[in-house]
Amino acid sequence: MAAVSCVAKLGTIVVVLLSLVIMSSSSSNSDRRTYIVQMKHNEKPDSYLTHHDWYSASLASSTTGGDSDSILYSYSAAYNGFSASLDPDQVESLRQSDSVLGVYQDTLYHLHTTRTPQFLGIIDGQLGLQRQQQLNAASHDVIIGVLDTGVWPESRSFDDSDMPPVPTRWKGECEQGEDFKASACNKKLIGARKFAKGFRLAAGVISKEKESPRDQDGHGTHTSTTAAGRQVANASLFGFAAGTARGMAVHARVATYKVCWKTGCFGSDILAGMDRAIADGVDVLSMSLGGGSAPYYRDTIAIGAFKAMEKGVFVSCSAGNSGPAKASLANTAPWIMTVGAGTLDRDFPAYAILGNGRRLTGVSLYSGKGMGDQPLPLVYFYSSSSNNNNSNLCLPGSLQPEAVRGKVVYCDRGVNPRVEKGQVVKDAGGIGMILGNTPENGEELVADSHMLPTVAVGRKIGDEIREYLRTQGSNAKAVIQFGGTVLGVKPSPVVAAFSSRGPNMVAPQILKPDVIGPGVNILAGWSEGIGPTGLDSDTRKTQFNIMSGTSMSCPHISGLAALLKAAHPTWSPSAIKSALMTTAYTLDNNNSPLRDAAGGQLSTPWAHGAGHVDPHKALSPGLVYDITTEEYIAFVCSVGYELKQVQAIVNRANVTCTKRLGDPGRLNYPSFSVLFGKSRVVRYTRQLTNVGAAGSVYVVSAEAPPGVQISVKPKQLVFKNVGDKMRYTVTFVSEKGGSGDAFGSITWKNAGNEVRSPVAFGWERRI
């Protein structure tokens, strides 16, 4: 099973960027590791026909023992340079070369691992017949590239019936593999490639994995069908969430790039996938993977995404599953759409009925034979200083069969995957499991397709059950029952506890995440090469699976971006991002402010960004905050990096940083992150572009927290024509003695549109 961190599959796993010692498979070169070398692209001598020839010659002449065989990939579309297997002397020699911008050790990233079309309001008919027909036709020309674990091409979600020919601009291919035919692609799934050189060099061999684009993990099929899967009737996971499954951009094309393998996703392979996807001609890049808070010049995804943005490709990435911890975000670059996760209005109730008659509600996707109505003994192994075997967590090997055989076991959530805990209980002879949240998970309920009768409960109910166990001792009993699928759950959406949070520690003046989308208990296509739990012992086969994680919310936004690209083909990636952000909503279906599943309290922009996406409003946002490539470069020049580091990020060796923003917060971003330091006054200017109607007049309103004053000039913007640009200046003033975090908003309104920007305020250190 791949090391994915989707919450439904592996529990709440901290998503980290690991600096690895990547060993060569050659025993005679045990000190060699994989490095990514960034070159000064424009300095290639005319004597070399291609950049690859130049890279090979540079490696051979600048190092001892370096030759073209050492090169894994040559990059051109997403990056200027190559990756290679190098020893320490070669690395140092390359770093001294005038033609080299930087040499960086390869890094390992991990994956951040339907009702949603109805929940989002994008099923046929909800957008209006004429508008829907226009959007469907235009979507045929939009291509979504998904970097993930590959694809299961036989999925019904890739049916190409009635689709027109593939756009002639497409340069991709369907790559032949051991278990993957070139004919597996069609007019819907138009491309499939694999990238494994970095992983193969690190692992020596790809254990039990065939080198092909085929998805033996399930994650890649789930994300790609979420973004753009065709309509499939009678879809479900063993009867759960039954109905018609479909992705966000039903008529868009899909191209998959397999960059993730069993131990994760190596930066060299990710960069190769991005490089190829951009050259192939994708319009949207969907990447449900990431690392930690590395500086942008050391972040492979950030650098590749900059080049993609420059070429007009929209990049959507997951925020990570390290919540509810503060400052836990991945993929924080402002040219990336950073996506957090929220819940749906659909649930899968299950019940723990205790021996005292209490009927407590949780969730489950268990579909096998039930326990019946007869309560069985309930046991729990309390953790203590004298008992450090972690039996309370139900880790492998921690349960004694004589203590759990024929009983229901209460397990605490955390450390190992939730489905693995159930397997541990089953292997020890247990009949059922109650899985209880800890304070880190709060009241968040994530359903799993367990291998034995299981109910997952929130923290409060978990505390009640633990107290019942303490008082009843060996007399404690329980029975587990199941309630199927329930719709119309309130409140929803709720921010998922696992969704990573701000503030943005790489560039604190940029508020992240940008938005949240559906990411809890999502039904989508699945690989039939693996069971729904991903456990080796799970031999069940299903065409659809229900999963949770920011991995699931990311492709929702990728698909919506494809719809906006179809509706507005001339819009830049930043304009599309602005439309999705400024039209997002912050009230749930109870018409109350969004709440946080971690503790039930009100959510903040550190958790939900601008809010939950609203596709209807995003299609006609009225105004957008647009950002050019040169403005992004000015931003990077203002963050505090050395010139060589700036050149590495923007892939230009001739950048001089003559234009700076002064304060990175002056970037024309659709949200604000205001830091009060030595000065109690912060002033920013923004520019809005009219993409609505001629003769539009907007009036501003500001919501300020206690201790902060907000003033905006002018208070009215008049746009005579479509395409007109108008500036405004906002001044934030803090009272003396301000501290902590606070939040507000700035909204431009007219009769048809509200263009809202969240504002986060911080004083001194914010974590």
Tab-separated table of N, CA, C and O in Angstrom, residues 371 375-381 400-410 425-426 428-434 452-453 474 476-478 480:
chain	number	residue	atom	x	y	z
A	371	MET	N	-23.403	-7.347	13.947
A	371	MET	CA	-23.226	-8.025	15.231
A	371	MET	C	-24.525	-8.590	15.787
A	371	MET	O	-24.506	-9.351	16.756
A	375	PRO	N	-25.635	-7.407	23.140
A	375	PRO	CA	-24.406	-6.737	23.576
A	375	PRO	C	-23.318	-7.736	23.952
A	375	PRO	O	-23.596	-8.805	24.506
A	376	LEU	N	-22.077	-7.383	23.649
A	376	LEU	CA	-20.916	-8.204	23.970
A	376	LEU	C	-20.000	-7.436	24.913
A	376	LEU	O	-20.084	-6.198	25.018
A	377	PRO	N	-19.122	-8.116	25.604
A	377	PRO	CA	-18.185	-7.421	26.499
A	377	PRO	C	-17.393	-6.347	25.740
A	377	PRO	O	-16.943	-6.564	24.619
A	378	LEU	N	-17.220	-5.201	26.393
A	378	LEU	CA	-16.492	-4.065	25.826
A	378	LEU	C	-15.234	-3.839	26.654
A	378	LEU	O	-15.308	-3.719	27.890
A	379	VAL	N	-14.075	-3.774	25.976
A	379	VAL	CA	-12.816	-3.608	26.701
A	379	VAL	C	-12.033	-2.417	26.142
A	379	VAL	O	-12.164	-2.045	24.974
A	380	TYR	N	-11.215	-1.845	27.027
A	380	TYR	CA	-10.351	-0.715	26.662
A	380	TYR	C	-9.084	-0.824	27.495
A	380	TYR	O	-9.135	-1.068	28.703
A	381	PHE	N	-7.934	-0.643	26.855
A	381	PHE	CA	-6.657	-0.791	27.537
A	381	PHE	C	-6.061	0.599	27.766
A	381	PHE	O	-5.463	1.185	26.864
A	400	GLN	N	-3.538	-8.553	23.024
A	400	GLN	CA	-3.404	-9.963	23.350
A	400	GLN	C	-4.711	-10.690	23.046
A	400	GLN	O	-5.766	-10.299	23.556
A	401	PRO	N	-4.677	-11.728	22.208
A	401	PRO	CA	-5.912	-12.422	21.830
A	401	PRO	C	-6.742	-12.879	23.024
A	401	PRO	O	-7.976	-12.782	22.997
A	402	GLU	N	-6.106	-13.345	24.096
A	402	GLU	CA	-6.876	-13.830	25.243
A	402	GLU	C	-7.646	-12.706	25.932
A	402	GLU	O	-8.621	-12.964	26.646
A	403	ALA	N	-7.231	-11.440	25.675
A	403	ALA	CA	-7.907	-10.313	26.319
A	403	ALA	C	-9.023	-9.720	25.462
A	403	ALA	O	-9.896	-9.012	25.983
A	404	VAL	N	-9.020	-9.997	24.145
A	404	VAL	CA	-9.999	-9.340	23.272
A	404	VAL	C	-10.871	-10.324	22.498
A	404	VAL	O	-11.861	-9.905	21.873
A	405	ARG	N	-10.569	-11.593	22.543
A	405	ARG	CA	-11.330	-12.567	21.743
A	405	ARG	C	-12.811	-12.541	22.121
A	405	ARG	O	-13.174	-12.621	23.284
A	406	GLY	N	-13.666	-12.386	21.086
A	406	GLY	CA	-15.105	-12.393	21.293
A	406	GLY	C	-15.663	-11.112	21.884
A	406	GLY	O	-16.835	-11.072	22.284
A	407	LYS	N	-14.852	-10.050	21.908
A	407	LYS	CA	-15.272	-8.800	22.552
A	407	LYS	C	-15.259	-7.625	21.570
A	407	LYS	O	-14.725	-7.713	20.467
A	408	VAL	N	-15.865	-6.528	22.009
A	408	VAL	CA	-15.775	-5.251	21.304
A	408	VAL	C	-14.635	-4.468	21.951
A	408	VAL	O	-14.559	-4.374	23.185
A	409	VAL	N	-13.747	-3.918	21.136
A	409	VAL	CA	-12.580	-3.209	21.652
A	409	VAL	C	-12.719	-1.715	21.371
A	409	VAL	O	-13.047	-1.313	20.241
A	410	TYR	N	-12.480	-0.914	22.412
A	410	TYR	CA	-12.448	0.542	22.240
A	410	TYR	C	-11.002	0.941	21.955
A	410	TYR	O	-10.082	0.616	22.713
A	425	VAL	N	-7.627	-5.404	15.661
A	425	VAL	CA	-8.655	-5.964	16.544
A	425	VAL	C	-9.163	-7.294	15.990
A	425	VAL	O	-9.294	-8.290	16.713
A	426	LYS	N	-9.432	-7.339	14.684
A	426	LYS	CA	-9.947	-8.560	14.059
A	426	LYS	C	-8.932	-9.696	14.161
A	426	LYS	O	-9.290	-10.846	14.480
A	428	ALA	N	-6.777	-10.174	16.370
A	428	ALA	CA	-6.668	-10.645	17.751
A	428	ALA	C	-7.930	-11.367	18.216
A	428	ALA	O	-7.992	-11.797	19.371
A	429	GLY	N	-8.932	-11.478	17.336
A	429	GLY	CA	-10.151	-12.198	17.681
A	429	GLY	C	-11.289	-11.333	18.131
A	429	GLY	O	-12.338	-11.846	18.557
A	430	GLY	N	-11.128	-9.993	18.047
A	430	GLY	CA	-12.209	-9.097	18.433
A	430	GLY	C	-13.380	-9.189	17.470
A	430	GLY	O	-13.220	-9.493	16.286
A	431	ILE	N	-14.579	-8.882	17.974
A	431	ILE	CA	-15.802	-8.945	17.170
A	431	ILE	C	-16.156	-7.596	16.572
A	431	ILE	O	-16.735	-7.511	15.485
A	432	GLY	N	-15.813	-6.518	17.268
A	432	GLY	CA	-16.142	-5.182	16.799
A	432	GLY	C	-15.209	-4.156	17.402
A	432	GLY	O	-14.405	-4.472	18.297
A	433	MET	N	-15.296	-2.918	16.901
A	433	MET	CA	-14.425	-1.840	17.399
A	433	MET	C	-15.199	-0.537	17.494
A	433	MET	O	-15.983	-0.185	16.605
A	434	ILE	N	-14.973	0.180	18.590
A	434	ILE	CA	-15.402	1.572	18.720
A	434	ILE	C	-14.140	2.418	18.641
A	434	ILE	O	-13.210	2.223	19.434
A	452	LEU	N	-14.303	-5.106	10.017
A	452	LEU	CA	-15.159	-5.697	11.043
A	452	LEU	C	-16.119	-4.621	11.521
A	452	LEU	O	-15.886	-3.425	11.271
A	453	PRO	N	-17.222	-4.980	12.185
A	453	PRO	CA	-18.183	-3.958	12.635
A	453	PRO	C	-17.487	-2.879	13.462
A	453	PRO	O	-16.836	-3.180	14.472
A	474	SER	N	-15.267	-4.766	34.161
A	474	SER	CA	-15.499	-5.987	33.383
A	474	SER	C	-16.965	-6.201	33.027
A	474	SER	O	-17.284	-7.112	32.251
A	476	ALA	N	-18.775	-3.890	31.495
A	476	ALA	CA	-19.103	-3.033	30.345
A	476	ALA	C	-19.436	-3.877	29.123
A	476	ALA	O	-18.765	-4.875	28.833
A	477	LYS	N	-20.501	-3.477	28.425
A	477	LYS	CA	-20.927	-4.179	27.216
A	477	LYS	C	-21.340	-3.168	26.142
A	477	LYS	O	-21.651	-2.013	26.444
A	478	ALA	N	-21.362	-3.638	24.895
A	478	ALA	CA	-21.787	-2.768	23.793
A	478	ALA	C	-22.175	-3.609	22.589
A	478	ALA	O	-21.714	-4.751	22.430
A	480	ILE	N	-22.887	-2.799	18.210
A	480	ILE	CA	-22.756	-1.783	17.160
A	480	ILE	C	-23.799	-2.044	16.075
A	480	ILE	O	-23.964	-3.179	15.614
